[in-house]
mmCIF file of C-alpha atoms in Angstrom:
data_model
loop_
_atom_site.group_PDB
_atom_site.id
_atom_site.type_symbol
_atom_site.label_atom_id
_atom_site.label_comp_id
_atom_site.label_asym_id
_atom_site.label_seq_id
_atom_site.Cartn_x
_atom_site.Cartn_y
_atom_site.Cartn_z
ATOM 1 C CA UNK A 16 8.524 6.873 -51.685
ATOM 2 C CA UNK A 17 6.672 8.683 -48.931
ATOM 3 C CA UNK A 18 3.635 10.551 -50.182
ATOM 4 C CA UNK A 19 0.572 12.148 -48.632
ATOM 5 C CA UNK A 20 -2.400 12.602 -50.967
ATOM 6 C CA UNK A 21 -5.266 14.844 -49.888
ATOM 7 C CA UNK A 22 -8.863 15.052 -51.025
ATOM 8 C CA UNK A 23 -10.048 17.720 -53.451
ATOM 9 C CA UNK A 24 -11.188 21.287 -53.043
ATOM 10 C CA UNK A 25 -14.402 22.035 -51.178
ATOM 11 C CA UNK A 26 -16.856 24.930 -51.205
ATOM 12 C CA UNK A 27 -19.053 25.215 -48.131
ATOM 13 C CA UNK A 28 -21.594 27.601 -46.709
ATOM 14 C CA UNK A 29 -21.137 29.228 -43.311
ATOM 15 C CA UNK A 30 -22.231 26.889 -40.539
ATOM 16 C CA UNK A 31 -21.543 23.741 -42.564
ATOM 17 C CA UNK A 32 -18.874 21.108 -41.906
ATOM 18 C CA UNK A 33 -16.000 19.843 -44.024
ATOM 19 C CA UNK A 34 -13.967 16.663 -43.776
ATOM 20 C CA UNK A 35 -10.574 16.525 -45.501
ATOM 21 C CA UNK A 36 -8.741 13.246 -46.002
ATOM 22 C CA UNK A 37 -5.013 12.565 -46.176
ATOM 23 C CA UNK A 38 -3.937 9.147 -47.483
ATOM 24 C CA UNK A 39 -0.406 7.986 -46.754
ATOM 25 C CA UNK A 40 1.771 5.944 -49.093
ATOM 26 C CA UNK A 41 5.239 4.481 -48.818
ATOM 27 C CA UNK A 42 5.607 3.963 -45.057
ATOM 28 C CA UNK A 43 3.973 2.287 -42.056
ATOM 29 C CA UNK A 44 1.115 4.667 -41.244
ATOM 30 C CA UNK A 45 0.974 4.117 -37.485
ATOM 31 C CA UNK A 46 4.674 4.840 -37.029
ATOM 32 C CA UNK A 47 4.443 8.599 -37.587
ATOM 33 C CA UNK A 48 2.034 11.217 -36.296
ATOM 34 C CA UNK A 49 0.112 13.532 -38.602
ATOM 35 C CA UNK A 50 -0.152 17.285 -38.131
ATOM 36 C CA UNK A 51 -2.692 19.564 -39.808
ATOM 37 C CA UNK A 52 -1.751 23.099 -40.788
ATOM 38 C CA UNK A 53 -3.660 25.743 -42.743
ATOM 39 C CA UNK A 54 -2.750 28.880 -44.622
ATOM 40 C CA UNK A 55 -5.353 31.554 -45.175
ATOM 41 C CA UNK A 56 -4.944 33.971 -48.101
ATOM 42 C CA UNK A 57 -2.045 36.312 -47.440
ATOM 43 C CA UNK A 58 -1.318 34.731 -44.072
ATOM 44 C CA UNK A 59 1.335 32.449 -42.638
ATOM 45 C CA UNK A 60 1.104 28.810 -41.614
ATOM 46 C CA UNK A 61 -1.265 28.126 -38.731
ATOM 47 C CA UNK A 62 -1.135 24.914 -36.740
ATOM 48 C CA UNK A 63 -4.538 23.282 -36.186
ATOM 49 C CA UNK A 64 -3.779 20.046 -34.418
ATOM 50 C CA UNK A 65 -1.944 16.784 -34.502
ATOM 51 C CA UNK A 66 -2.768 13.153 -33.954
ATOM 52 C CA UNK A 67 -0.623 10.311 -32.710
ATOM 53 C CA UNK A 68 -1.575 7.634 -35.215
ATOM 54 C CA UNK A 69 -0.450 4.879 -32.841
ATOM 55 C CA UNK A 70 -2.486 5.688 -29.719
ATOM 56 C CA UNK A 71 -4.898 8.214 -31.312
ATOM 57 C CA UNK A 72 -4.033 10.923 -28.798
ATOM 58 C CA UNK A 73 -4.753 14.367 -30.163
ATOM 59 C CA UNK A 74 -3.785 17.945 -29.426
ATOM 60 C CA UNK A 75 -5.797 20.821 -30.877
ATOM 61 C CA UNK A 76 -5.034 24.497 -31.287
ATOM 62 C CA UNK A 77 -7.024 26.662 -28.944
ATOM 63 C CA UNK A 78 -8.378 28.726 -31.834
ATOM 64 C CA UNK A 79 -10.263 25.772 -33.351
ATOM 65 C CA UNK A 80 -10.705 23.510 -30.349
ATOM 66 C CA UNK A 81 -14.319 22.415 -30.065
ATOM 67 C CA UNK A 82 -14.864 22.707 -33.828
ATOM 68 C CA UNK A 83 -12.154 20.364 -35.126
ATOM 69 C CA UNK A 84 -11.761 16.602 -34.852
ATOM 70 C CA UNK A 85 -8.797 14.567 -36.094
ATOM 71 C CA UNK A 86 -9.241 10.864 -36.741
ATOM 72 C CA UNK A 87 -7.534 8.043 -38.591
ATOM 73 C CA UNK A 88 -8.443 4.832 -40.420
ATOM 74 C CA UNK A 89 -5.395 2.575 -40.121
ATOM 75 C CA UNK A 90 -6.956 0.028 -42.482
ATOM 76 C CA UNK A 91 -6.590 2.531 -45.335
ATOM 77 C CA UNK A 92 -3.631 4.539 -43.953
ATOM 78 C CA UNK A 93 -5.783 7.654 -44.009
ATOM 79 C CA UNK A 94 -6.019 10.598 -41.638
ATOM 80 C CA UNK A 95 -9.036 12.902 -41.506
ATOM 81 C CA UNK A 96 -9.622 16.470 -40.372
ATOM 82 C CA UNK A 97 -13.207 17.556 -39.772
ATOM 83 C CA UNK A 98 -13.988 21.215 -39.136
ATOM 84 C CA UNK A 99 -17.512 22.162 -38.088
ATOM 85 C CA UNK A 100 -19.531 25.356 -37.928
ATOM 86 C CA UNK A 101 -17.453 26.881 -40.711
ATOM 87 C CA UNK A 102 -16.897 30.633 -40.862
ATOM 88 C CA UNK A 103 -15.577 32.822 -43.639
ATOM 89 C CA UNK A 104 -12.214 33.106 -41.903
ATOM 90 C CA UNK A 105 -11.813 29.322 -42.193
ATOM 91 C CA UNK A 106 -11.227 29.845 -45.922
ATOM 92 C CA UNK A 107 -7.712 28.506 -46.407
ATOM 93 C CA UNK A 108 -5.536 25.817 -47.915
ATOM 94 C CA UNK A 109 -5.370 22.907 -45.478
ATOM 95 C CA UNK A 110 -2.292 20.691 -45.352
ATOM 96 C CA UNK A 111 -1.516 17.430 -43.637
ATOM 97 C CA UNK A 112 2.119 16.695 -42.821
ATOM 98 C CA UNK A 113 4.034 13.747 -41.429
ATOM 99 C CA UNK A 114 5.709 14.226 -38.046
ATOM 100 C CA UNK A 115 9.395 13.359 -38.061
ATOM 101 C CA UNK A 116 12.071 13.444 -35.399
ATOM 102 C CA UNK A 117 11.937 12.927 -31.660
ATOM 103 C CA UNK A 118 8.843 13.514 -29.549
ATOM 104 C CA UNK A 119 9.008 17.087 -28.314
ATOM 105 C CA UNK A 120 10.995 18.198 -31.357
ATOM 106 C CA UNK A 121 8.897 17.214 -34.349
ATOM 107 C CA UNK A 122 9.359 18.639 -37.796
ATOM 108 C CA UNK A 123 7.568 17.749 -41.025
ATOM 109 C CA UNK A 124 9.365 15.833 -43.742
ATOM 110 C CA UNK A 125 6.444 15.166 -46.080
ATOM 111 C CA UNK A 126 3.388 17.265 -46.843
ATOM 112 C CA UNK A 127 0.134 16.687 -48.667
ATOM 113 C CA UNK A 128 -0.553 18.765 -51.751
ATOM 114 C CA UNK A 129 -3.066 20.920 -49.891
ATOM 115 C CA UNK A 130 -6.858 21.177 -49.993
ATOM 116 C CA UNK A 131 -8.535 24.509 -50.641
ATOM 117 C CA UNK A 132 -11.607 24.999 -48.484
ATOM 118 C CA UNK A 133 -13.702 28.006 -49.413
ATOM 119 C CA UNK A 134 -16.433 29.182 -47.074
ATOM 120 C CA UNK A 135 -18.888 31.456 -48.778
ATOM 121 C CA UNK A 136 -22.591 32.132 -48.714
ATOM 122 C CA UNK B 11 3.147 31.643 -26.332
ATOM 123 C CA UNK B 12 6.434 31.398 -28.184
ATOM 124 C CA UNK B 13 6.692 33.805 -31.142
ATOM 125 C CA UNK B 14 9.055 33.473 -34.118
ATOM 126 C CA UNK B 15 9.793 36.702 -35.977
ATOM 127 C CA UNK B 16 10.859 36.729 -39.630
ATOM 128 C CA UNK B 17 11.358 39.686 -41.989
ATOM 129 C CA UNK B 18 8.442 39.870 -44.449
ATOM 130 C CA UNK B 19 10.707 40.018 -47.463
ATOM 131 C CA UNK B 20 14.278 39.582 -48.633
ATOM 132 C CA UNK B 21 15.546 40.456 -52.107
ATOM 133 C CA UNK B 22 18.766 39.262 -53.707
ATOM 134 C CA UNK B 23 20.315 39.171 -57.167
ATOM 135 C CA UNK B 24 21.015 35.843 -58.867
ATOM 136 C CA UNK B 25 24.317 34.349 -57.787
ATOM 137 C CA UNK B 26 24.384 36.257 -54.516
ATOM 138 C CA UNK B 27 23.745 34.989 -50.993
ATOM 139 C CA UNK B 28 20.379 35.304 -49.254
ATOM 140 C CA UNK B 29 20.091 35.221 -45.484
ATOM 141 C CA UNK B 30 16.687 34.797 -43.870
ATOM 142 C CA UNK B 31 16.464 35.229 -40.123
ATOM 143 C CA UNK B 32 14.120 33.806 -37.501
ATOM 144 C CA UNK B 33 14.257 35.568 -34.174
ATOM 145 C CA UNK B 34 12.954 34.545 -30.761
ATOM 146 C CA UNK B 35 13.959 34.620 -27.135
ATOM 147 C CA UNK B 36 16.617 31.976 -26.542
ATOM 148 C CA UNK B 37 15.895 30.229 -29.845
ATOM 149 C CA UNK B 38 19.456 28.919 -29.683
ATOM 150 C CA UNK B 39 18.250 26.375 -27.121
ATOM 151 C CA UNK B 40 15.714 24.948 -29.562
ATOM 152 C CA UNK B 41 15.961 22.957 -32.772
ATOM 153 C CA UNK B 42 14.928 25.048 -35.788
ATOM 154 C CA UNK B 43 13.530 23.733 -39.054
ATOM 155 C CA UNK B 44 13.000 25.544 -42.352
ATOM 156 C CA UNK B 45 10.488 25.071 -45.169
ATOM 157 C CA UNK B 46 10.262 26.414 -48.702
ATOM 158 C CA UNK B 47 6.846 27.002 -50.231
ATOM 159 C CA UNK B 48 6.702 27.906 -53.890
ATOM 160 C CA UNK B 49 3.454 29.486 -55.126
ATOM 161 C CA UNK B 50 0.729 26.907 -55.498
ATOM 162 C CA UNK B 51 2.848 24.106 -54.058
ATOM 163 C CA UNK B 52 3.071 22.326 -50.737
ATOM 164 C CA UNK B 53 5.853 23.258 -48.311
ATOM 165 C CA UNK B 54 9.148 21.393 -48.649
ATOM 166 C CA UNK B 55 11.566 20.796 -45.783
ATOM 167 C CA UNK B 56 14.940 22.332 -46.676
ATOM 168 C CA UNK B 57 16.767 22.341 -43.319
ATOM 169 C CA UNK B 58 16.051 20.449 -40.088
ATOM 170 C CA UNK B 59 17.740 20.344 -36.716
ATOM 171 C CA UNK B 60 19.234 23.820 -37.194
ATOM 172 C CA UNK B 61 21.633 22.823 -39.965
ATOM 173 C CA UNK B 62 20.913 19.385 -41.462
ATOM 174 C CA UNK B 63 19.692 18.986 -45.041
ATOM 175 C CA UNK B 64 17.232 16.334 -46.203
ATOM 176 C CA UNK B 65 18.367 14.231 -49.108
ATOM 177 C CA UNK B 66 17.787 15.988 -52.399
ATOM 178 C CA UNK B 67 18.195 19.509 -51.017
ATOM 179 C CA UNK B 68 21.176 21.309 -52.607
ATOM 180 C CA UNK B 69 24.219 22.134 -50.504
ATOM 181 C CA UNK B 70 23.506 25.785 -51.290
ATOM 182 C CA UNK B 71 20.948 25.653 -48.468
ATOM 183 C CA UNK B 72 22.414 25.836 -44.973
ATOM 184 C CA UNK B 73 21.266 26.789 -41.512
ATOM 185 C CA UNK B 74 22.647 28.089 -38.242
ATOM 186 C CA UNK B 75 21.217 28.896 -34.831
ATOM 187 C CA UNK B 76 22.657 30.917 -31.974
ATOM 188 C CA UNK B 77 21.276 32.702 -28.922
ATOM 189 C CA UNK B 78 18.281 34.668 -30.210
ATOM 190 C CA UNK B 79 18.520 34.227 -33.995
ATOM 191 C CA UNK B 80 18.386 31.300 -36.400
ATOM 192 C CA UNK B 81 19.429 31.881 -40.008
ATOM 193 C CA UNK B 82 18.721 30.132 -43.289
ATOM 194 C CA UNK B 83 21.448 30.890 -45.822
ATOM 195 C CA UNK B 84 20.990 30.273 -49.531
ATOM 196 C CA UNK B 85 24.212 30.580 -51.503
ATOM 197 C CA UNK B 86 24.446 31.238 -55.235
ATOM 198 C CA UNK B 87 20.765 32.092 -55.393
ATOM 199 C CA UNK B 88 18.862 30.962 -58.478
ATOM 200 C CA UNK B 89 15.554 32.123 -59.932
ATOM 201 C CA UNK B 90 13.992 28.835 -58.817
ATOM 202 C CA UNK B 91 14.694 29.705 -55.179
ATOM 203 C CA UNK B 92 12.045 32.430 -55.284
ATOM 204 C CA UNK B 93 9.504 31.306 -52.693
ATOM 205 C CA UNK B 94 8.198 31.853 -49.186
ATOM 206 C CA UNK B 95 10.383 30.456 -46.403
ATOM 207 C CA UNK B 96 9.084 29.539 -42.953
ATOM 208 C CA UNK B 97 10.961 28.647 -39.787
ATOM 209 C CA UNK B 98 9.466 26.264 -37.227
ATOM 210 C CA UNK B 99 10.221 25.015 -33.723
ATOM 211 C CA UNK B 100 8.303 22.702 -31.409
ATOM 212 C CA UNK B 101 6.787 24.285 -28.305
ATOM 213 C CA UNK B 102 7.375 21.645 -25.684
ATOM 214 C CA UNK B 103 5.154 23.246 -23.063
ATOM 215 C CA UNK B 104 2.154 23.323 -25.371
ATOM 216 C CA UNK B 105 3.148 20.218 -27.322
ATOM 217 C CA UNK B 106 2.662 21.810 -30.721
ATOM 218 C CA UNK B 107 4.632 23.408 -33.562
ATOM 219 C CA UNK B 108 5.201 27.130 -33.852
ATOM 220 C CA UNK B 109 5.781 28.729 -37.251
ATOM 221 C CA UNK B 110 7.349 32.016 -38.151
ATOM 222 C CA UNK B 111 5.298 34.431 -40.223
ATOM 223 C CA UNK B 112 7.248 33.623 -43.370
ATOM 224 C CA UNK B 113 9.697 35.520 -45.553
ATOM 225 C CA UNK B 114 9.143 36.088 -49.243
ATOM 226 C CA UNK B 115 12.419 35.687 -51.119
ATOM 227 C CA UNK B 116 12.527 37.685 -54.342
ATOM 228 C CA UNK B 117 15.248 37.021 -56.888
ATOM 229 C CA UNK B 118 15.881 40.284 -58.704
#
């Protein structure tokens, strides 16, 4: 059974960094890409970036580019999202999701449970 | 950038049919996917490729896509269907997903 399990909630001060993990179960990790999405309070889903777990190519959203880094550890089937220089508007639930479908037409067939990141002084 | 427009809310009585739209220029040429997100839970894929259902999703959920509007149809709506619904396409030029703003389905 495919499952993505994320790390727990975090509270950070402005200017700090956070690193969220996403551990995959039930499939061959390097066969499917991982996308990171966040949802701020009262807002819709916002794409942050995605990583090809096979060749480690990444693509980042312009809004967070320069502050976000996506990585993987194939030995533990885990993907990571690090966001630096946190601001109050980074407060959101962060999700990882498994890419499914053909390249150029991905959708997301399995999601992590979400990680609440709160940025507050 | 490509923008997907959804109505903020849709209300329907139990047993009736809910239709949630996702509008964009020439969306009929793209493959549209739909997600359900209940409060406090992770999103769940309910329709992919315009009209296909993942295993485990009831037949009451169906999708269509034509010209400038894609539609998620939920037949015989139940209280448990109350959730936010998001449409999504893949922006090939930017190589990233695009999400609609979401529609809150209220079961009266």
